[in-house]
Structure formats: C-alpha cells, structure tokens
Amino acid sequence: MEVASRNTARLEQELGELLERERFDPPEEFAANALVRDESLHEEAARDPEAWWAKLARELEWFTEPAQVLDASNPPFFKWFADGKLNASVNCIDRHIEAGLGGRVAYHWRGEEGEERDVTYADLHRDVQRLANVLKDRGVGPGDVVGIYLPMIPEVAVAMLACARIGAPHNVVFGGFSPEAVKERMQFSEAKALITADAARRKGKTAPVKPAVDGFLGEVPSIETVIVVRNTGADVEMKEGRDLFYDEAIEAADPECPPEELDAEHPLYILYSSGSTAKPKGILHTTGGYLTGVAWTTKYVFDLKPESDVFWCSADVGWVTGHSYIVYGPLMNGVTSVMYEGAPDYPDKDIWWELCARYGVTVFYTAPTAIRACIKWGAEYPARHDLSKLRLLGTVGEPINPKAWLWYWKVIGGGRCPIVDTWWQTETGHIMITTLPGAQFAKPGSGGRPLPGIEAAVLDENGNEVTGRQGLLALRRPWPGMLRTLYRDDERYVETYFSKFGKETYFVGDAARVDDDGYFWVIGRVDDVINVSGHRLSTAEVESAVVSHPKVAECAVIGQADEDTGQSICAFVTLEGDLEGSDELVEEIREHVAQRIGKLARPKRIVWSDDLPKTRSGKIMRRLLRDIAEGRELGDVTTLRDPDVVKRLDELVKERAREGED
C-alpha cells in the first residue's frame, strides 16, 4: 500500500511538471515511418479541394467510376460522385478476398465471460452473403430500412454489411437504449425488418432483449421480419411466420449473393441522434462520399499498416464512432481489429489492458470519459500488462482535459505514443479536426487542425471569423462524408444546420476558439444537447421522459460539468400538487427515465423546484439553471417573468451544497 502511494505521488508530480509543456512533437522513429510526414497533403487539398476528394474516391472499388465530383447546384443538399456506382460490402470484404487476404483476421472478438472468436475476412464474406439472401427472401430490397439492435458481437458487423450488400439502409440502435427508444426509432424509419438478440450480457448479468422487443412490435406494423441471434442461449418465444433464428436462417440460405450496384448517393444508413427537440434526428449518410472520407481518415489519422497493425476502437457500434471506426473504416483498409463485448471494468479494471497485451494492439482509440475512469481506478491496472506494442493512441467523443491527456500519454503510451485527439460528429461521418501524427505536433486539450480538404472556422454571431477568442465552430465547405439530410425531414435539416450562417456553411453547434498556430480548441455544445461520456442526448428528450412520470408536473434538464463523464444530466423538477420530493422519488424518476430512453439518460442530480425560471413568453432559461447548478454568479435575470424564482433556486442549491459538505 505504501509503495502504491509513493508511485501515485511520483506520477502526480511528473504529470504536474508535464503540464508546463505546451506541445508534444512526434517521436523521431514514429515520424520516420509514418504515412504522412509533412504538410504537403494539406497544401495539395487547399489548391484544389474537389480534385483532392476525387483522388481519394478513386482508391475505392467502383462498378462505374464517377466523372462528376461535387454537385452543389441545390445547397445545402450537396451530392458527391453522383454518377458513380459502388457497394460498401464489396469495399469492405470482396476486394480483400480477391486480393488473397480471406484468411486475415478481421476481428479478434472477446466475450464478456472470456469466450474468444477470430473472425476472418472469409468468414465475413460467407455470412454477409447468406444473411443478405435471408433478407432478400423476406422481401427486403434496396431502400427498405432494416433495424439492428444487437450487443457488441461479430453478428452486428455482419448485419450492417448484409444490409449494405442489398442496398437496404440500416438503422442501428445502441444496445444500451431502452425498448421504448428502439420502438420510436423503428417507427420513425418505418423499418421493414429487425435484427436483434435473445439476450445481452453486461457485467455478469443477463438482460432479456427479444422479450422486450416483442413488447413493442405490435406498435410497429412495418416490421415484417425479426431475426434473432442466439447470443446467450436464453429461451425466447418465436412468432411463426415473422421470427427467424439467425443461425438456422443463414445455414439454410443460398451461399452466394451478388452485390447490388448502387448509386454513390444511395442511402447507406440512418443513425438517430439527439436534437434540441424531443424528436430524435434521423441522420442520413449515403454510400460513396461517406466511404471516401471514412477510408482515408482511418488509414491516415491512425497511420495504419494493415500487415502489422491491430486496431482497437473501444466504442459501441450503436454510435457513429462504431459505424465508422469499428466497421466501415477498418474493414475497407483490410485491418485486423479488436471487438470486446463487455465493460472496461469487468471482470476487472484491467480488462482493456489485458486484451491489448493478448492481441498485440498497436493503435487504441477511446473516449476521454473512459480515460478519466481509468485514472480514478489507478495506474496499477495498466501496469499489470505489457503495453509495449502500442504505438499510437486516440481520443473521441468530447474535448479531453490536459491532465487526462497527459496521463494517457504517460501511463498507457509510455511517453512514446503520439495522441490524435479527434473532433467530429454523427453528422460529419468521419474525423474532421485532428493532428496527422507523423507530421504535426500535439497540444494537450486541442484537437489540432482541420484535415486536408476540410475548411473549419470560428465565427461570431454575424458570421465573421474570429481568432484567439471563443466563437461558434462552423464548416465552410461541403465534404463527401457529410450527412445528406434528416430522414424524411428536409426542412428540419436546413433549419438545424444551415439557417444560422446560410446554406453554404454548416453550423456545428459547438463553441470553440483557434490559437495562433491554427489549432482548434473545442469547448462544448451551445445548443440544448448534453454530451454524457461522448453520447449526445437532447435536453428535450430527457425532459419528455421525466415529465411522463405521473408525479411530475414540469421539468427542465441541463448538462453540468462532471469530472468523470464530461457532462452529467441535472434535472430541475416540479412535482404535481402538494407532493414533496424524496430520495425514493429520485430513484423512481431515474428508473423511469432509464425505461423510457436508457440508463445513460438517467439524471445524475435532481433538484426539486416549486417553479422554473421563465421568460415572459414562457421559455425556460436553461442558461440560468446551468449557472445555479455549477455555482456560478447568476447572469442577467431582467427578462424573467419572476426573477425571484431563480434567486430562490440558487439559495436552495447552495444550502443543500453546504449541508452536503457538513
């Protein structure tokens, strides 16, 4: 115990000294062997952005190569490579089979209970074709949406690629979301089929999935087929004529499924993301442009060499990070990846580092939230394992604070691994701002510079560019991987992203600043979206869930700074009638939200309030609630209908904080 304390103190001292360093240059050996070693790619892309993207697109496998690059005739509905034809599954699998790489491992998969499977590119090729034929036999074709609600098992990648092979856009829902949230996303997209599991495992417990899905299928009449993966072997009820077991279905299916020749602008997937209203946004990505951006960023941001690297993105496939950097990006590049079913602290807090050592992981990509959790658990856990094969680290999902960056660099990377701190969104499709690790230095806390072909800027409210001070992050030129619209909601697409600065400039929704080196420092959301552990949740969606509790009259939700999750959810709740809040009711509301949305949406903090601060027009002033929650000086209250409301709330929160300290 005494030795551990001394080691911790020594590490704290070293990190404190490192905080004085403003920049970290690429190690000489890394830079000498990197795919990108200088600024020439930025210069090439700046000279002719369209020619740059056309060059990258030619690296894909096309049935018909595009002659046209960008169609900007109807902004903001941009089209890329519109006259080309291709298929995502061909780019991810077939071309590697044809190159004789079928025996290469695509995924080292590890189950929560220690089960292991090595899935080769040939295995994927076989199962993807068979599952594609199962879907076709059930009437699923180009343009039909297929829902996917699966844990982190190889079948989730098979399902996505099978959909892509036949031109059926997939709609993957994060396994941590509740059945209610799944139902909503299936209804919005009018899914024709759903691929799910009998049950899911998490930290040694088994949660029924198929029975939960059965509970809402009657409310989604568009779903005609349900395919069930036997993940745990749990006994589940199957409806004749509608339900199929995955293993039985693919065993009986035709082994060959020629890929559909699809237009570059054919929808590849819908992914629902939280917006500033209670209704999730169905972000639509198409095929050719998305694949172009994801293939390039996977290879060059992570400096990947498929013959020698083992890549691990620790995200969930239910989020865009998993789509781009667990499935499409690594597979297009013929890379071997790691996929882990469980949590980072089960069966113990060193499981990630055990797997890094076991599979020889060379490039590791995770979220700042996870890094902060590892810091809390202690450096002794990674110290148990040989992490010497790691050569590059990455972060994603939210800004990373310098101290966490330095801990990651020192403890996990041994001071020899560059870190790529990546900024991007579900909407952008792939990484937009980061450092190219062999060519550029890193600054702890800064994402770096826009990648070649990307034009980012920090603007004031009037659209004027600002330097050295905080403003609004915007993207001033279209890029191939961008979303094309919000599914069946073009008007909301324009209003959300292209109404603030015009139809040529994409409004990100993040605050940021640019320093003298042109490095971007992203500060956080400026709209009503909370970023919890890298997962974006709309305040309106959480508020809607809280208010649906029978004892709640009104609710306002805000995100407040949290050292573990970046932001946490704080709910100001007004109860019905004369009801009074209690610890029991707090847990009741939290559980209610978990059932409506998912556990990650549970408020960490609930503040009982007789009233909420509102303008004379009735708008809740969440800015003031954030000031109260984080103990800041209250801003302007002159526009409030009743300024005393916010003062009473502020006094109440401060009083409770004092009681907590006592």
Tab-separated table of C-alpha atoms in Angstrom, residues 17 36 39-40 62 92-93 97 227 240 248 258 318 355 372-373 384 515 548 583 618 655:
chain	number	residue	atom	x	y	z
A	17	GLU	CA	5.667	19.006	-14.494
A	36	VAL	CA	2.269	11.322	-43.647
A	39	GLU	CA	2.296	19.354	-44.727
A	40	SER	CA	2.160	18.503	-48.431
A	62	TRP	CA	-16.289	1.146	-58.164
A	92	CYS	CA	-15.136	-3.871	-47.011
A	93	ILE	CA	-14.846	-7.557	-47.918
A	97	ILE	CA	-10.925	-11.783	-50.787
A	227	ILE	CA	-34.102	-12.226	-36.991
A	240	GLU	CA	-44.259	-18.266	-36.623
A	248	GLU	CA	-30.746	-21.502	-38.708
A	258	PRO	CA	-24.101	-10.756	-55.865
A	318	GLY	CA	-24.573	1.688	-31.916
A	355	LEU	CA	-6.754	-7.535	-24.225
A	372	ARG	CA	-10.842	9.590	-16.608
A	373	ALA	CA	-12.361	6.395	-15.198
A	384	ARG	CA	-0.039	-5.315	-14.819
A	515	ASP	CA	-4.999	29.793	-31.461
A	548	SER	CA	-44.103	11.434	-18.407
A	583	ASP	CA	-34.762	10.105	-2.098
A	618	GLY	CA	-42.778	31.139	-21.151
A	655	GLU	CA	-27.945	25.458	1.080
